[in-house]
Short mmCIF file of C-alpha atoms and ligand atoms in Angstrom, two decimals:
data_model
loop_
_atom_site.label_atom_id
_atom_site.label_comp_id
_atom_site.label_asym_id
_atom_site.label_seq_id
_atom_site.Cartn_x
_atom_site.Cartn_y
_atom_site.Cartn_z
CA UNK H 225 -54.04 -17.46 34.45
CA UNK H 226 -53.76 -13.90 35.17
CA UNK H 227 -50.89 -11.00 34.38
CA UNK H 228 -48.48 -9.58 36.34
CA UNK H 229 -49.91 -5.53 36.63
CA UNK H 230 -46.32 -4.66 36.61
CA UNK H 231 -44.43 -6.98 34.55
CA UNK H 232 -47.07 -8.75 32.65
CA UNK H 233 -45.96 -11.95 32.99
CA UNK H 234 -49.05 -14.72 33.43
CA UNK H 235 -49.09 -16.11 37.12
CA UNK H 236 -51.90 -18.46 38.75
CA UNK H 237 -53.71 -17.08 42.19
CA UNK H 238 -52.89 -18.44 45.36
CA UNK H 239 -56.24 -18.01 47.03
CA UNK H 240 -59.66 -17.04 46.71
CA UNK H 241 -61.40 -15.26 49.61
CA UNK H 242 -65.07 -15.59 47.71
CA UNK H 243 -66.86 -12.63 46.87
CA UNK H 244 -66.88 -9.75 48.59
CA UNK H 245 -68.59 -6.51 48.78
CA UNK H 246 -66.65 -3.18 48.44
CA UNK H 247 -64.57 -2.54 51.65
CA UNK H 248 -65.83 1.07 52.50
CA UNK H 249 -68.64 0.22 51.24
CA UNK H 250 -71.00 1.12 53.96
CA UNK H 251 -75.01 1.13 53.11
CA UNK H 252 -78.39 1.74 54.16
CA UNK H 253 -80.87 -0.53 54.20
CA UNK H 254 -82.36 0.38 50.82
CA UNK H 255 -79.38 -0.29 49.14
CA UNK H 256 -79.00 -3.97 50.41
CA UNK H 257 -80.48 -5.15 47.40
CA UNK H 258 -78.58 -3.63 44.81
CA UNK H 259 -74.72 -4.09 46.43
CA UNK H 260 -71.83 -5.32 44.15
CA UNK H 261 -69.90 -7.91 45.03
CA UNK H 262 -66.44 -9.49 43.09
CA UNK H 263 -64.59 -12.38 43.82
CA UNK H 264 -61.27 -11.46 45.88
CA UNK H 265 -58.62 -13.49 44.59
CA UNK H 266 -54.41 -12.54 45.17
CA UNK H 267 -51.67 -13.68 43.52
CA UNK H 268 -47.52 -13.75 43.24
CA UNK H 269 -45.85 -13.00 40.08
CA UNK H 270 -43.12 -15.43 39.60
CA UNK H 271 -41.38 -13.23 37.74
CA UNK H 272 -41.34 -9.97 39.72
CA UNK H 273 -42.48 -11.43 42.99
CA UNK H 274 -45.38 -8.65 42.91
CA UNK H 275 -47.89 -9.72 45.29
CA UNK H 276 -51.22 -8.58 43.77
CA UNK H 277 -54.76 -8.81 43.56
CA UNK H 278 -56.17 -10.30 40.21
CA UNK H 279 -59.49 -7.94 40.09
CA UNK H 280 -59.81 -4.93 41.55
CA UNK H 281 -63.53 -3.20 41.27
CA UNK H 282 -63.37 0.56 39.33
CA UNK H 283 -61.77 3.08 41.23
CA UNK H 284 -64.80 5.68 41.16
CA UNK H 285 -66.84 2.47 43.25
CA UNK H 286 -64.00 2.82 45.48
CA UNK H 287 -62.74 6.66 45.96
CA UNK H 288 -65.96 9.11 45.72
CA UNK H 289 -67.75 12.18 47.46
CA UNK H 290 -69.13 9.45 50.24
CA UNK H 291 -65.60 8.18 50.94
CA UNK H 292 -66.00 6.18 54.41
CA UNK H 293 -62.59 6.88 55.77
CA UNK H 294 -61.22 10.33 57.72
CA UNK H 295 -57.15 10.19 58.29
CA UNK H 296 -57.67 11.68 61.32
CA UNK H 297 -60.24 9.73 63.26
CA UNK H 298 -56.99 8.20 65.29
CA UNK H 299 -54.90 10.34 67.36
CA UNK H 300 -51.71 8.08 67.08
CA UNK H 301 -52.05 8.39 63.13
CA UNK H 302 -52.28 12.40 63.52
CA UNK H 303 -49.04 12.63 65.44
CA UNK H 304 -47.53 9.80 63.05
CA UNK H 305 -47.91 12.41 60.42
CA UNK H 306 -46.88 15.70 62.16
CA UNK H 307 -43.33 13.63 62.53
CA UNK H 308 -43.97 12.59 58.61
CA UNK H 309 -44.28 16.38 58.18
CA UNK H 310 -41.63 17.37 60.10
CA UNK H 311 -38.82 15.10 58.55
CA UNK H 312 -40.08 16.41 54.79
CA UNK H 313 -39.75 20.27 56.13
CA UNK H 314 -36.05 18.96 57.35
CA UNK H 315 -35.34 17.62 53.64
CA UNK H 316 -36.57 20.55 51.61
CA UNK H 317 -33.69 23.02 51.44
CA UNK H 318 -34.87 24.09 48.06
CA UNK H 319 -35.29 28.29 47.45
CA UNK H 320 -38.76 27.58 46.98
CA UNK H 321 -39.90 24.32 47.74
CA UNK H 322 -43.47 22.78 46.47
CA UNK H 323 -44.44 19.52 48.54
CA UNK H 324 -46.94 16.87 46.54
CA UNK H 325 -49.47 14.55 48.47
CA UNK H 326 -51.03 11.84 46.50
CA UNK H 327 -53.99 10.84 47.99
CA UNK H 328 -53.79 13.80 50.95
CA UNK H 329 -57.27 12.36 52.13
CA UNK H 330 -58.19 15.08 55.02
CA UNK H 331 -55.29 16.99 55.03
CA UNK H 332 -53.37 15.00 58.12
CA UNK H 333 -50.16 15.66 56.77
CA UNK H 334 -50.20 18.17 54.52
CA UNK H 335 -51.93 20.95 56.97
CA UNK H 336 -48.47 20.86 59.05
CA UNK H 337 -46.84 22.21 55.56
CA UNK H 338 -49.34 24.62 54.93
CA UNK H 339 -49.45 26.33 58.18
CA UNK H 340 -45.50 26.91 57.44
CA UNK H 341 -46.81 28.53 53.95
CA UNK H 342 -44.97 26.58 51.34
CA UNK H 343 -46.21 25.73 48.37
CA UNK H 344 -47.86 22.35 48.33
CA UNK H 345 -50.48 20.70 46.57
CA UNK H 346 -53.06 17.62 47.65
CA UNK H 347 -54.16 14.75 45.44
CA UNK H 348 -57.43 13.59 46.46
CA UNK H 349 -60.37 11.86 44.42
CA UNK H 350 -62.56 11.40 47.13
CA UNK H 351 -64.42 14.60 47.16
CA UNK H 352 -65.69 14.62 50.85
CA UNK H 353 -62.35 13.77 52.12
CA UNK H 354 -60.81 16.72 50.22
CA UNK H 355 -63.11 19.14 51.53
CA UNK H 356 -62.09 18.87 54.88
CA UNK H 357 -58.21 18.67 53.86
CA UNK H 358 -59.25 22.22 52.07
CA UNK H 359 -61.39 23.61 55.28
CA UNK H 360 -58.10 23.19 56.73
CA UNK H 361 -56.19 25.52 54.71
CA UNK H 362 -54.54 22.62 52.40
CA UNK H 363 -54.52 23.60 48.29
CA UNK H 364 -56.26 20.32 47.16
CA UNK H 365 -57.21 18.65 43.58
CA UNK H 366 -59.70 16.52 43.38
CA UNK H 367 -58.39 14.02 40.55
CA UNK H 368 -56.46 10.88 40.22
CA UNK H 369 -52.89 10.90 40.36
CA UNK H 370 -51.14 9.61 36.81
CA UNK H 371 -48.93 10.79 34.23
CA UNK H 372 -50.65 12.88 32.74
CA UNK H 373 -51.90 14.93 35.98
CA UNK H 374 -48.33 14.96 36.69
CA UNK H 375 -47.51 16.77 33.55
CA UNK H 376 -50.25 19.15 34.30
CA UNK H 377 -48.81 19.96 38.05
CA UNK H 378 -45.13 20.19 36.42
CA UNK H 379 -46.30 22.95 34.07
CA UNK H 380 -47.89 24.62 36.42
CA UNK H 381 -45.97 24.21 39.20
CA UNK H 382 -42.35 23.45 38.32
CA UNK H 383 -40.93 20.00 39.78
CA UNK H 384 -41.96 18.91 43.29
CA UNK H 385 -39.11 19.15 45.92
CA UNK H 386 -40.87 16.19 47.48
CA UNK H 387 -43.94 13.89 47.08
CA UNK H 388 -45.35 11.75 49.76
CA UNK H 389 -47.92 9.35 49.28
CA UNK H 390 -49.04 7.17 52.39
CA UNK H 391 -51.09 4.37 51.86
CA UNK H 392 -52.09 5.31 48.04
CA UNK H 393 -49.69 3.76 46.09
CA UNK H 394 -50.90 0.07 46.91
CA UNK H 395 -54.10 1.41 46.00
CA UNK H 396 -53.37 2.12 42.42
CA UNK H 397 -53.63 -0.49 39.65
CA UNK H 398 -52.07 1.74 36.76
CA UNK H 399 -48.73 1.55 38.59
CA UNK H 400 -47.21 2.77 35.54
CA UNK H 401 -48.27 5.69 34.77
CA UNK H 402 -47.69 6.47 38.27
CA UNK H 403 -44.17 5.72 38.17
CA UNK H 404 -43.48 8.02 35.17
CA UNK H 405 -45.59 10.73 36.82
CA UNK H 406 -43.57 10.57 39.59
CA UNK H 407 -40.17 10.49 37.63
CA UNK H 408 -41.32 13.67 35.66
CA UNK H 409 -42.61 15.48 38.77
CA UNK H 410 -39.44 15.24 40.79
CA UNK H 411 -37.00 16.43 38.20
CA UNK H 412 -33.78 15.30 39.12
CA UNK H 413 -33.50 15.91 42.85
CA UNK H 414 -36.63 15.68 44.33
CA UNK H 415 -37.42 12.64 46.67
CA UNK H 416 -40.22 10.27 46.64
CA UNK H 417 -41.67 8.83 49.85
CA UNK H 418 -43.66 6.45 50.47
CA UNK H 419 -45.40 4.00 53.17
CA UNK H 420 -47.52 0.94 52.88
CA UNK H 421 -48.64 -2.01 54.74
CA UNK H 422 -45.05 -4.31 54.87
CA UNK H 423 -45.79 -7.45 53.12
CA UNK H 424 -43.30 -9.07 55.63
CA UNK H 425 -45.63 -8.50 58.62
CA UNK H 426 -48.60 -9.36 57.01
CA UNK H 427 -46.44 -12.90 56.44
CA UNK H 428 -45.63 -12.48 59.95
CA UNK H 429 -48.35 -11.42 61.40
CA UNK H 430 -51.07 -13.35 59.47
CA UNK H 431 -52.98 -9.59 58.87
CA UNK H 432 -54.96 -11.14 56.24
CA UNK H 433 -57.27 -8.31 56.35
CA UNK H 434 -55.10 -6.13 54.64
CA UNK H 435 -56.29 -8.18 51.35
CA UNK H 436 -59.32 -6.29 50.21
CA UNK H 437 -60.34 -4.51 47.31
CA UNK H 438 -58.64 -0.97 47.50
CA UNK H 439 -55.10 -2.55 48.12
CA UNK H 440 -54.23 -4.53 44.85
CA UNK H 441 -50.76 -4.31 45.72
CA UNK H 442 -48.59 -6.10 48.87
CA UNK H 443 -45.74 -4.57 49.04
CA UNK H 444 -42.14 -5.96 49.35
CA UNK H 445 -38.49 -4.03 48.86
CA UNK H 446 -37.56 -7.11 46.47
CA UNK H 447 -40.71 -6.37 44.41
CA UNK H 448 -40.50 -2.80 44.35
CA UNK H 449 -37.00 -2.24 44.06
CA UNK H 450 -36.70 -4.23 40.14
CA UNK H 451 -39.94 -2.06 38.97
CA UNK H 452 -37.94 1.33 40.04
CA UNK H 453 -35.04 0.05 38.20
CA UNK H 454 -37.08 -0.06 35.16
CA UNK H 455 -37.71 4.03 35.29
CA UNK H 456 -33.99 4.16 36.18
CA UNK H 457 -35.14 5.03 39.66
CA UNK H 458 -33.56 3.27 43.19
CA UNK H 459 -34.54 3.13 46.92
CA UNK H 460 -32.28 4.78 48.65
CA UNK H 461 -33.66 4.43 52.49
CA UNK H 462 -36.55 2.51 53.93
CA UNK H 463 -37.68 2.84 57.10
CA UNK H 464 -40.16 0.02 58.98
CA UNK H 465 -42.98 2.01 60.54
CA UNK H 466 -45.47 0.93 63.57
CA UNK H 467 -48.70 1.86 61.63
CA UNK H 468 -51.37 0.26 60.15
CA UNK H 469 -50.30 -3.06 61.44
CA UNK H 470 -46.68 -2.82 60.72
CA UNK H 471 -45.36 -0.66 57.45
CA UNK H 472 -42.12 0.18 54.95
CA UNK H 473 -41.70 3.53 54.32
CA UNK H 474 -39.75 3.74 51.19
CA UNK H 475 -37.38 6.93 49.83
CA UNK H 476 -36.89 7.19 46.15
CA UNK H 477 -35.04 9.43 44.16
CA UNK H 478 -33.16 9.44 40.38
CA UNK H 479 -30.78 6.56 40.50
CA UNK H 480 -27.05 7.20 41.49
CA UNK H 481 -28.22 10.70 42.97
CA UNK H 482 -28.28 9.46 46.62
CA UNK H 483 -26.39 7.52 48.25
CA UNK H 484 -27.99 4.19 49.39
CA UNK H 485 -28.51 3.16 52.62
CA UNK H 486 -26.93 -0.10 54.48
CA UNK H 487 -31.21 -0.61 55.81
CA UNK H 488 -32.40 -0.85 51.85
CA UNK H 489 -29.62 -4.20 51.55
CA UNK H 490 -30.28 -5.53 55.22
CA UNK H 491 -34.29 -5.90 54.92
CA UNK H 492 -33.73 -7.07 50.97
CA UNK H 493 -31.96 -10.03 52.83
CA UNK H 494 -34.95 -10.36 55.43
CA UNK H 495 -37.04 -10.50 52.53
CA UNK H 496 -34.87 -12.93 50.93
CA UNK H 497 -34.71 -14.99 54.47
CA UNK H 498 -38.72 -14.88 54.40
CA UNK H 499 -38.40 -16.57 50.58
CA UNK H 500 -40.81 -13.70 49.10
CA UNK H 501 -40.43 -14.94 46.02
CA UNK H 502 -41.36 -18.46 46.41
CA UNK H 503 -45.13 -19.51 45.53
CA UNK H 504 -44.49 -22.24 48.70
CA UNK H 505 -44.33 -18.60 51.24
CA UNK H 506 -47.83 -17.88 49.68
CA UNK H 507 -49.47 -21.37 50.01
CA UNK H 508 -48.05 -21.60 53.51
CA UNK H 509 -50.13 -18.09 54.16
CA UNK H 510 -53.31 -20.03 52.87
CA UNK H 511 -52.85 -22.48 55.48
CA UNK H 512 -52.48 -20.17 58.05
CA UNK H 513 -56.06 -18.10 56.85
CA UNK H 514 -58.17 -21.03 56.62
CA UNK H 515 -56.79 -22.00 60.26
CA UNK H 516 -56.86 -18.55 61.56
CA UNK H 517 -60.85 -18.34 60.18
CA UNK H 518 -61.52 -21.74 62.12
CA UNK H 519 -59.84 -20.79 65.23
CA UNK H 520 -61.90 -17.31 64.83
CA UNK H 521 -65.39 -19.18 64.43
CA UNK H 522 -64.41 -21.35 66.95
CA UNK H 523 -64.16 -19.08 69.98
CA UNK H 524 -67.16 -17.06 68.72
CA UNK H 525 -69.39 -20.00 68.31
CA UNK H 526 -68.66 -20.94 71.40
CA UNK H 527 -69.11 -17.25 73.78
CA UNK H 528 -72.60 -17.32 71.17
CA UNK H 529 -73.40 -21.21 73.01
CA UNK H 530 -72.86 -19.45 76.44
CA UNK H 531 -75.15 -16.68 75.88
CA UNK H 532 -72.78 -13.58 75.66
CA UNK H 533 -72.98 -10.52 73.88
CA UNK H 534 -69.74 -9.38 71.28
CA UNK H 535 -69.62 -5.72 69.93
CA UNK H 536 -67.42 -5.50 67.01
CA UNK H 537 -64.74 -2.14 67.82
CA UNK H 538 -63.83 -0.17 64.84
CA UNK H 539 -65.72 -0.49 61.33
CA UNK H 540 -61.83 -1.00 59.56
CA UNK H 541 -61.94 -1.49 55.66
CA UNK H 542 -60.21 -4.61 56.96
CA UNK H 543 -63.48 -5.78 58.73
CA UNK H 544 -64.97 -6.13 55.51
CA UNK H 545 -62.37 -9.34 54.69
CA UNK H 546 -63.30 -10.83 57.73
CA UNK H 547 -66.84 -10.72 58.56
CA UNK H 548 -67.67 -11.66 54.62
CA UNK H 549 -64.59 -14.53 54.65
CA UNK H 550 -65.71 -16.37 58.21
CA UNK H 551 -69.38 -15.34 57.99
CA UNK H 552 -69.85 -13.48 60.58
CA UNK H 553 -73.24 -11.41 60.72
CA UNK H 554 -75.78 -9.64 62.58
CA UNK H 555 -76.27 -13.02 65.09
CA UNK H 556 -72.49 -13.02 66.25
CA UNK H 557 -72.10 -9.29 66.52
CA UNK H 558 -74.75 -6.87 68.01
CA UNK H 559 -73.11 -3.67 66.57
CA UNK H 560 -69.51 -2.46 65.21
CA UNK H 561 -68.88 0.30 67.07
CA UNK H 562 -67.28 3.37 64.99
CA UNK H 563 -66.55 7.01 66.01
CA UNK H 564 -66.57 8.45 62.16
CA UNK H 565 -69.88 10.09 61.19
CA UNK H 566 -70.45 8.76 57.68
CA UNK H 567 -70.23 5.06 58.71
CA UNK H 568 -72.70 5.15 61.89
CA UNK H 569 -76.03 4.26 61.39
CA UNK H 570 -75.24 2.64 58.25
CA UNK H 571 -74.87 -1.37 57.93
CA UNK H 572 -71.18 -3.56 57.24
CA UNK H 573 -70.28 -3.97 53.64
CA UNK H 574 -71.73 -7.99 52.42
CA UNK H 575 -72.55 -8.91 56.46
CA UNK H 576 -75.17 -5.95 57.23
CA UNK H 577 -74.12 -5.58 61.04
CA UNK H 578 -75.29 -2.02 62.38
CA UNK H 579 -72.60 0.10 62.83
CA UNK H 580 -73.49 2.25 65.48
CA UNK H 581 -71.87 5.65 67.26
CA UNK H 582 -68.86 4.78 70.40
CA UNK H 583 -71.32 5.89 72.88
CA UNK H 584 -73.40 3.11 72.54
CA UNK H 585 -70.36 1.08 73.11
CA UNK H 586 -69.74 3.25 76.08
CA UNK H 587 -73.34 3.26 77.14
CA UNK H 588 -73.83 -0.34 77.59
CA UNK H 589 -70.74 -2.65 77.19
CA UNK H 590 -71.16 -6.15 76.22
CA UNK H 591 -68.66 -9.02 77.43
CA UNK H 592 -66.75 -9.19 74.75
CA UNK H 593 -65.11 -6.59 71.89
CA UNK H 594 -63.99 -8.09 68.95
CA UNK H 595 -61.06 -5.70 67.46
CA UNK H 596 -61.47 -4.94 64.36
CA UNK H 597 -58.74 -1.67 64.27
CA UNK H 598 -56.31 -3.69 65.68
CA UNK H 599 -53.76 -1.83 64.30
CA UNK H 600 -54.85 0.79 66.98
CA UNK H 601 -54.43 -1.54 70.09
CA UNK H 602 -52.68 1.43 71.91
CA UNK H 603 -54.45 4.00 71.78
CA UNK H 604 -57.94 2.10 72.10
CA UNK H 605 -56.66 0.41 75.33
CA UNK H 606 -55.81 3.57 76.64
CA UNK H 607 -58.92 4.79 76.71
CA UNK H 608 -61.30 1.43 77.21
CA UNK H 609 -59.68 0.68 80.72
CA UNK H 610 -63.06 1.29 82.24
CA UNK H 611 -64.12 -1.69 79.82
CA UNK H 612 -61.41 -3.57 81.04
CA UNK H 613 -62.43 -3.05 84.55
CA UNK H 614 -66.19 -3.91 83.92
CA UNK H 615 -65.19 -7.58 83.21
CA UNK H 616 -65.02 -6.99 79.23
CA UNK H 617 -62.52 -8.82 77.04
CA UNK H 618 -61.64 -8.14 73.87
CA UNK H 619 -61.24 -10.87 70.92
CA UNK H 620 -58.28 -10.30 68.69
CA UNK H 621 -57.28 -12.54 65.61
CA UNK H 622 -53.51 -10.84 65.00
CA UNK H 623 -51.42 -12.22 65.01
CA UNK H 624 -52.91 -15.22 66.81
CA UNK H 625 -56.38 -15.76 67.80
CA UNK H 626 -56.99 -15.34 71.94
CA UNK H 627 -59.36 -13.51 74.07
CA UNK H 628 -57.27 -11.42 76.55
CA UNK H 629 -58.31 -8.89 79.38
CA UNK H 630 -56.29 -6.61 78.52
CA UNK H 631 -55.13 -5.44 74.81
CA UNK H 632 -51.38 -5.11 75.48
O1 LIG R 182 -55.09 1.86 53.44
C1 LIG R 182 -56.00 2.38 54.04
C2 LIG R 182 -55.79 2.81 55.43
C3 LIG R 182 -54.81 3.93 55.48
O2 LIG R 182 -56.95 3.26 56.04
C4 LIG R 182 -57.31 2.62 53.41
N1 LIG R 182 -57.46 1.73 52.30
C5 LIG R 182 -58.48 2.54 54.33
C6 LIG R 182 -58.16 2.61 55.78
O3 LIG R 182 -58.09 1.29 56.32
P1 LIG R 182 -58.92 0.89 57.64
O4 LIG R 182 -60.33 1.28 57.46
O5 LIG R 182 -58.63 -0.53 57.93
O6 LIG R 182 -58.20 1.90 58.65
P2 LIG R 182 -58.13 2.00 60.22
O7 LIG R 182 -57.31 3.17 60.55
O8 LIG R 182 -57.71 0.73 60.84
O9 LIG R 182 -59.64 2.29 60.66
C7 LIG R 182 -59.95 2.50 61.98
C8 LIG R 182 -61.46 2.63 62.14
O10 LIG R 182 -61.77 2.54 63.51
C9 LIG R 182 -61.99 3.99 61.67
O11 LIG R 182 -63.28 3.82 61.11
C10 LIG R 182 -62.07 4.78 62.95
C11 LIG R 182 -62.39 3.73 63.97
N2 LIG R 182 -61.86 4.02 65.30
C12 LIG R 182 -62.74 4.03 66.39
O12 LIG R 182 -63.93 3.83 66.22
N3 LIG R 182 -62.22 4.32 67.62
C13 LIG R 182 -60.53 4.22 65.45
C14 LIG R 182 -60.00 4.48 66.70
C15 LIG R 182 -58.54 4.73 66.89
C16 LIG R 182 -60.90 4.54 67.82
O13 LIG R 182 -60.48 4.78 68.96
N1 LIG R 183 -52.87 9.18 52.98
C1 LIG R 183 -53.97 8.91 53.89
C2 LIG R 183 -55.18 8.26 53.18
C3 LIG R 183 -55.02 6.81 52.80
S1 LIG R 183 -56.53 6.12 52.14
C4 LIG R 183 -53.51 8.07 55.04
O1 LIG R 183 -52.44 7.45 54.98
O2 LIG R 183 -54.22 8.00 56.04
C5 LIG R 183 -56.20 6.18 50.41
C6 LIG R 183 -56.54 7.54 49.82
O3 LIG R 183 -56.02 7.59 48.49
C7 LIG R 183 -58.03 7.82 49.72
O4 LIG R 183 -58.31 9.04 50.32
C8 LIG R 183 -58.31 7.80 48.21
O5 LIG R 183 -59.34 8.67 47.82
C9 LIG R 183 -56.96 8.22 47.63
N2 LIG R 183 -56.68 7.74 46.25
C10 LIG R 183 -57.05 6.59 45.66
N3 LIG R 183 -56.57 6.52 44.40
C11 LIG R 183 -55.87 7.65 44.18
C12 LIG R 183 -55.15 8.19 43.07
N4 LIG R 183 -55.04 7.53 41.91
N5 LIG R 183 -54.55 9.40 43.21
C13 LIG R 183 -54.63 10.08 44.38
N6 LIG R 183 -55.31 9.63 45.46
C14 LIG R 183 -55.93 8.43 45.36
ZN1 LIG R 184 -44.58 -9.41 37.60
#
């Protein structure tokens, strides 16, 4: 039995995904011998419906000065934020507003803010990250958000018009002390938004990669909405969001300040319809992994029998869960092809698969791409037509398994 992070109430996991190495986790060589592995294991409280992890590894072997991932290495996410920046500019009406980021990472939305010189200030742990958030001209901390940093920021600061924090709350265990940081930081006007991957799609969609370590929590409006009501906080909007295979972005302010919108009530119902908080929704998932993981091995096993090359596209966190999950190494995959610096020439967390620069993808294709950053389908097709044209397929798993010529 395990408890409930939010409500502490003891719930049994669902499924175990064996162990698994850290999912940014990218190494040399030398450091094969000495990499950490836990047992990934998630669970739904039957209490709160939280979907959760039930171990998470520390947060300093996660979030560091060699974090593997940039915002910005996709083009669609950098214009996904400008708009993210643009709508907060359009809510602050404040004398002197003061914008919060937690978890800014390179400064993809909060450099819009700064460049329109109002106060602001970026969260970010991950040293390396915040360096190049601060190269842009974005006022960054490198600490972990809590309650306690919150009080900190509040006295020096005064209360945040807004905070934003995109895909950084699911990341954080000590929910909490989160929450009450928030609550103090925003005083009693100030708005709260957030997006994260939409447990709905990843039901939908099968996007079992979204389990790994650094997101312990799956997000639902049913789930969310009776741990705000604890802080005497509410959702007052929600928004579904095309990124990162299909998101919620959630708006939160004091409760009874705003008023609530008819969206928050009409996807609590979808979540309702999609029985989120039945344990039968999450062995029906199961199911649908282990079959997804066959149905994976299968077609790979067989383009192996016949001789053909596959290049793995995009070194995702969520590559991690399935290389190390359906075993797939070195022998099914040549290379993962990645354009961010720190990953190339560096080996897959658990599976050890090269990771080599795009060119080398560009250089010599093989016959097949396996998709790893599906979530960035559009924008990769775009600019692989010549790939396309070659005779290369690509290999996706979400949401069903099928080789296809082209992506879209
Ligand atoms: O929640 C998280 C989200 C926001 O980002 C974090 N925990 C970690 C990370 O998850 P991810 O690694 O699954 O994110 P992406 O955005 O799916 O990663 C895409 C990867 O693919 C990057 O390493 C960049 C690379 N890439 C590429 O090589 N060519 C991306 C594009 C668009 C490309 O054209
Ligand atoms: N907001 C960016 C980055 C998401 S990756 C985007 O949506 O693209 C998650 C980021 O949160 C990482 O950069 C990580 O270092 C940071 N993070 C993790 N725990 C945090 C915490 N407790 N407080 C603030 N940032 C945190
Ligand atoms: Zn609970």
């Amino acid at each position: 039995m395990y408890k409930c992070l939010v409500c502490e109430t003891e719930f049994d996991s669902f499924m175990t995904f064996g162990k698994m190495p850290i999912a940014n986790g990218f190494l040399t060589s030398e450091d094969f011998k000495n990499e950490f592995f836990y047992e990934l294991e998630i669970g739904a409280c039957p209490n709160c419906s939280m979907v959760q992890l039930v171990r998470q590894p520390e947060r300093e072997m996660m979030f560091h000065e060699d974090y593997a991932f940039f915002s910005s290495t996709s083009e669609k996410q950098r214009v996904h934020f400008k708009t993210l920046s643009d709508e907060i500019l359009d809510l602050i009406n404040a004398n002197d507003p003061f914008v919060v980021e937690i978890g800014c990472n390179d400064g993809i939305m909060l450099e819009h803010i700064s460049k329109k010189q109002i106060r602001h200030l970026g969260i970010e742990p991950s040293t390396n990250v915040a360096e190049v958030a601060a190269d842009k001209g974005v006022n960054t901390i490198s600490e972990f958000f809590d309650y306690e940093l919150a009080k900190k920021i509040k006295d020096e600061y005064g209360n945040a018009s807004v905070i934003s924090a995109s895909n950084v709350m699911c990341h954080i265990p000590y929910l909490d002390s989160v929450v009450k940081g928030v609550k103090e930081l925003i005083g009693d006007s100030g708005v709260f938004i957030f997006e994260d991957p939409y447990l709905i799609d990843i039901l939908e969609k099968t996007s079992y990669d979204q389990i790994y370590d650094e997101h312990v929590f799956y997000f639902s409006i049913t789930s969310l909405a009776k741990m705000f009501d604890k802080y005497d906080l509410e959702i007052f909007d929600v928004k579904r969001i095309n990124v990162h295979g299909g998101s919620m972005r959630y708006y939160v302010a004091q409760k009874d300040t705003k008023h609530v919108s008819v969206d928050v009530e009409k996807m609590s119902e979808v979540e309702k319809y999609n029985e989120v908080d039945k344990l039968s929704t999450y062995q029906n998932l199961k199911t649908k992994i282990e079959r997804s993981k066959e149905e994976l091995n299968n077609i790979i096993r067989k383009i192996k029998t016949d001789g053909k090359r596959i290049v793995g596209y995009g070194a995702t966190s969520k590559s991690t869960t399935i290389t190390n999950f359906c075993g797939i190494g070195p022998d099914e995959i040549d290379f993962i092809s990645d354009t961010t610096p720190i990953k190339q020439d560096k080996y897959s967390p658990g599976t050890h698969i090269p990771v080599k620069r795009y060119e080398e993808f560009k250089e010599c294709y093989p016959d097949y791409a396996l998709l790893f950053a599906w979530n960035h389908a559009e924008e990769i097709m775009a600019k692989e037509e010549e790939f396309t044209k070659a005779g290369g397929k690509w290999i996706m798993y979400v949401p069903n398994i099928e080789v296809i010529d082209d992506i879209l």
